[in-house]
Amino acid sequence: MKVSSAMAPVQPPVQLPVQLPVQLWFQLLLLLLVSRAASAPPPRHLPPCQVVQMDVICRDLSLRGAPLNLPPDVQRLDLSRNQVQNLTQESLGFHTSFHHLDLHANKILFIQPGLFRDMSELRVLDLSKNHLNVFALSKLHIGRLTAVESLDLSSNGLYTGMSDYFLSDSPSLANLSLNSNSITKIAHNTFSGSLFLKKISLHNNVILEIEDGAFDILHHLTELDLSKNSITCIDDFNLYNLKVLNLNRNSIEIFQSTQSQNVSQLRSLDLSQNKMLYFPHISENNMLEFLNISRNQLQTVNVSGSQGQQSNLTFNHLRYLDMSHNQLSSIPEHQFFKCMTSLEVLNVSHNCIRSFSITHEGLLRTVRVINLSYNSLQSLAFGAGALRSLRRLYLHGNALTALDPQLFQRLSSLRYLHLEQNSVRVCGSEEPQCGPGPVLSEQEAPPGCVCFSRAHKLHSLYLSDNNLLTLPEKAFVDSPLKVLDLSLNPGLDMHKDSLSGLEHSLVHLLLSENNISSLTADLSSLRSLRHVDLSTNQLRALPEWSGQSSIESLNLQNNSLVSLDRRSLLALERSLKTLYMGSNPLSCCHSLAALHMVQHSGVVVPDIEAVTCVHQEHPEPVNIEKVTQDMCHGAGVPNYAVVIVTLLVLLILLGLLLKCVHLRRKRHSRSFTA
Ligand SMILES: *[C@@H]1O[C@H](CO)[C@@H](O)[C@H](O)[C@H]1NC(C)=O
Ligand SMILES: *[C@@H]1O[C@H](CO)[C@@H](O)[C@H](O)[C@H]1NC(C)=O
Ligand SMILES: *[C@@H]1O[C@H](CO)[C@@H](O)[C@H](O)[C@H]1NC(C)=O
Ligand SMILES: *[C@@H]1O[C@H](CO)[C@@H](O)[C@H](O)[C@H]1NC(C)=O
Ligand SMILES: *[C@@H]1O[C@H](CO)[C@@H](O)[C@H](O)[C@H]1NC(C)=O
Ligand SMILES: *[C@@H]1O[C@H](CO)[C@@H](O)[C@H](O)[C@H]1NC(C)=O
Ligand SMILES: *[C@@H]1O[C@H](CO)[C@@H](O)[C@H](O)[C@H]1NC(C)=O
Ligand SMILES: *[C@@H]1O[C@H](CO)[C@@H](O)[C@H](O)[C@H]1NC(C)=O
Ligand SMILES: *[C@@H]1O[C@H](CO)[C@@H](O)[C@H](O)[C@H]1NC(C)=O
Ligand SMILES: *[C@@H]1O[C@H](CO)[C@@H](O)[C@H](O)[C@H]1NC(C)=O
């Protein structure tokens, strides 16, 4: 709804006196007309603001103040992105009924002191992106913010001390944003006029110093965002009521809590992107659930401060620990993890860890996810009974070769296993080291290959780029694999029965970039298989499928296919929905029938632009969509002609020969008679 129509100024009803001389009537009428003319268009014409019940939205209309004829009981006024410079009673139309005032992105330099004092309903005030630094220079206070609970002063060019002019009398303030200003120091009395603050956001300033007591006086403070500042050290953290502390992107080297028996309520601490050399010291009585120390300079998990404190680590509530992108080379399992009895997600990827082990019975029994990708792992050990909730294990980008063969069989809840970019070998299920018999000792079964059979919950296995050379028989028996990625193992020799055992589970099979020239493994018995990627290989013919195929998408891009076998295509036709086959040296006239079939079965060829074929009459490959039946008939005609001409020539020759023999005979008989 538009304001202009809804709020057109209402003319007072004109009561005409009944008995008046005609002249007077005329004069009145004239007066009325003149006044009407003057008010149409009315001088207090409203720009096209939107009005929804008590809310007026006048965004981006080049206004210098509120429209003058607002509904008298307007509750929410959105004047963001306008040209307001002086914020006064007049520019707000002398209204005091506001609950929510949005003045974001104006040019406010001046606020009439005391303006908000009488706005007893004003809860949310957004003054972000203005020029309030200019106002602060005038050393005036904006006065009492009687009811304001949420105040946004972000992006106002405010520097140290300037916030005082806005906060000195704000008894109801709970939520304050001072983001993106130029504050360098938080003085001890910065918030002394706003003691009910619950949440303060100081993201993107240049804070170097926080005076003692600055936040301590705020007993209700639960959330503090100090991210993207210049803090270098916090050595006496004592905000026991704080629940969320964000210190992301500072230059912090040390984080240390004060020693105390008080229980810290802190649930989330983000120290990522700092310069921490040691693990933060957090008081023993903590409730911390989330700790992020990603992208720091940790070389050890030793706690900052003295060495003795290591044994006093307690993180019984910790659920998420992110230590990725550091320089850790090892983690002493017992010492470090024993106190983390609730840990669910551990990220230590992008470090330099060479060896990782969790061997103690019952250690990390609640962990669901471990991310150890991109380290230098050479050895990995899990004890029986450890990590019994582990579902996802990321080990890609390491140097794993020789592993305990039954390592993954032992992880009873493991569902996703990422081993891309390593050098593991796959054992056949029949090999003694894969059980199910008694576990062999290391002497009996020297580590060489790893068993992926009998991992009873494993359903996604990623083994791409492992220099895998062979895939033995029944390699995945009794593992309910749905996804198997074997791509980027050029030269991989798959045993004919390597995938047997996966008949009823395997859905996705990835075999791209394996330099396969003909597929040896039998795919036709894989009844559940829906998605097959065979791209970038050397296939010269389609693999054979029995009539049972349920393949829905097949990628044959970038192979060496010259023609598509009709029989194989027929087997696929029933289920196939998507077929990729660009970048193959198809022959136009050999593929015609198959293509015709594909075109008429509703199969989608997403890369049809890249599907070309060679035709002897065209120097360049022809897009398959441009190939017509005639092009191939045309090519057939000369062949027939050659045959016919040859036949004719032969017939003529034969005729001549017969004639010759006949003549000779005649001549002979003639000489005989002669
Ligand atoms: C804003 O207010 C100041 C002081 O009251 C005054 O000097 C100035 O002219 C006003 N500016 C505008 C654009 O109204
Ligand atoms: C606090 O203020 C910020 C910025 O004005 C806003 O995005 C946020 O939703 C507010 N939070 C609460 C709890 O009011
Ligand atoms: C513990 O907290 C209370 C307030 O909750 C405070 O008075 C006391 O000083 C704190 N103790 C320590 C050792 O800091
Ligand atoms: C930890 O912080 C980094 C960088 O700030 C971020 O990318 C990552 O998602 C965070 N970790 C978690 C678990 O949220
Ligand atoms: C870590 O602490 C252990 C003892 O708790 C000590 O032996 C080791 O040298 C420390 N490492 C570093 C890098 O400080
Ligand atoms: C660590 O715990 C021991 C007792 O196990 C105690 O004597 C020592 O004071 C504690 N250290 C710290 C720094 O709390
Ligand atoms: C670390 O891994 C966890 C879980 O996998 C993820 O939530 C987090 O974002 C990762 N950290 C980074 C920096 O990507
Ligand atoms: C593992 O951690 C890295 C950060 O180092 C992150 O980029 C990646 O997304 C994480 N993996 C998962 C699956 O969370
Ligand atoms: C791919 O296979 C061909 C033989 O089929 C072989 O000559 C070539 O070296 C192989 N390439 C790679 C990268 O293994
Ligand atoms: C196609 O395969 C060849 C090797 O067979 C490879 O070098 C090339 O990068 C592949 N092209 C694409 C687009 O994948």
PDB file of C-alpha atoms and ligand atoms in Angstrom, residues 124-126 128 149-154 174-177 179 198-199 201 223, ligand 2:
ATOM      1  CA  VAL A 124      15.296  -0.440  18.654  1.00  0.00           C
ATOM      2  CA  LEU A 125      17.376   2.454  17.334  1.00  0.00           C
ATOM      3  CA  ASP A 126      19.567   1.984  14.284  1.00  0.00           C
ATOM      4  CA  SER A 128      24.528   2.856  11.698  1.00  0.00           C
ATOM      5  CA  GLU A 149      17.255  -2.010  24.168  1.00  0.00           C
ATOM      6  CA  SER A 150      19.088  -2.358  20.910  1.00  0.00           C
ATOM      7  CA  LEU A 151      21.370   0.378  19.575  1.00  0.00           C
ATOM      8  CA  ASP A 152      23.393   0.182  16.398  1.00  0.00           C
ATOM      9  CA  LEU A 153      26.223   2.723  16.076  1.00  0.00           C
ATOM     10  CA  SER A 154      28.306   0.788  13.570  1.00  0.00           C
ATOM     11  CA  ALA A 174      20.928  -4.776  26.132  1.00  0.00           C
ATOM     12  CA  ASN A 175      22.308  -5.035  22.632  1.00  0.00           C
ATOM     13  CA  LEU A 176      24.960  -2.666  21.313  1.00  0.00           C
ATOM     14  CA  SER A 177      26.836  -2.659  18.045  1.00  0.00           C
ATOM     15  CA  ASN A 179      31.177  -2.513  14.604  1.00  0.00           C
ATOM     16  CA  LYS A 198      23.879  -8.390  27.348  1.00  0.00           C
ATOM     17  CA  LYS A 199      25.535  -8.334  23.984  1.00  0.00           C
ATOM     18  CA  SER A 201      29.725  -6.194  19.217  1.00  0.00           C
ATOM     19  CA  GLU A 223      27.986 -12.232  24.280  1.00  0.00           C
TER      20      GLU A 223
HETATM   21  C1  LIG B   2      21.408  -6.816  18.160  1.00  0.00           C
HETATM   22  O1  LIG B   2      21.646  -5.805  17.220  1.00  0.00           O
HETATM   23  C2  LIG B   2      22.120  -6.265  15.965  1.00  0.00           C
HETATM   24  C3  LIG B   2      22.459  -5.076  15.125  1.00  0.00           C
HETATM   25  O2  LIG B   2      21.560  -4.049  15.311  1.00  0.00           O
HETATM   26  C4  LIG B   2      21.052  -7.127  15.342  1.00  0.00           C
HETATM   27  O3  LIG B   2      21.519  -7.635  14.117  1.00  0.00           O
HETATM   28  C5  LIG B   2      20.739  -8.271  16.271  1.00  0.00           C
HETATM   29  O4  LIG B   2      19.677  -9.032  15.760  1.00  0.00           O
HETATM   30  C6  LIG B   2      20.352  -7.771  17.636  1.00  0.00           C
HETATM   31  N1  LIG B   2      20.248  -8.909  18.524  1.00  0.00           N
HETATM   32  C7  LIG B   2      19.328  -8.983  19.454  1.00  0.00           C
HETATM   33  C8  LIG B   2      19.373 -10.199  20.304  1.00  0.00           C
HETATM   34  O5  LIG B   2      18.502  -8.107  19.611  1.00  0.00           O
END
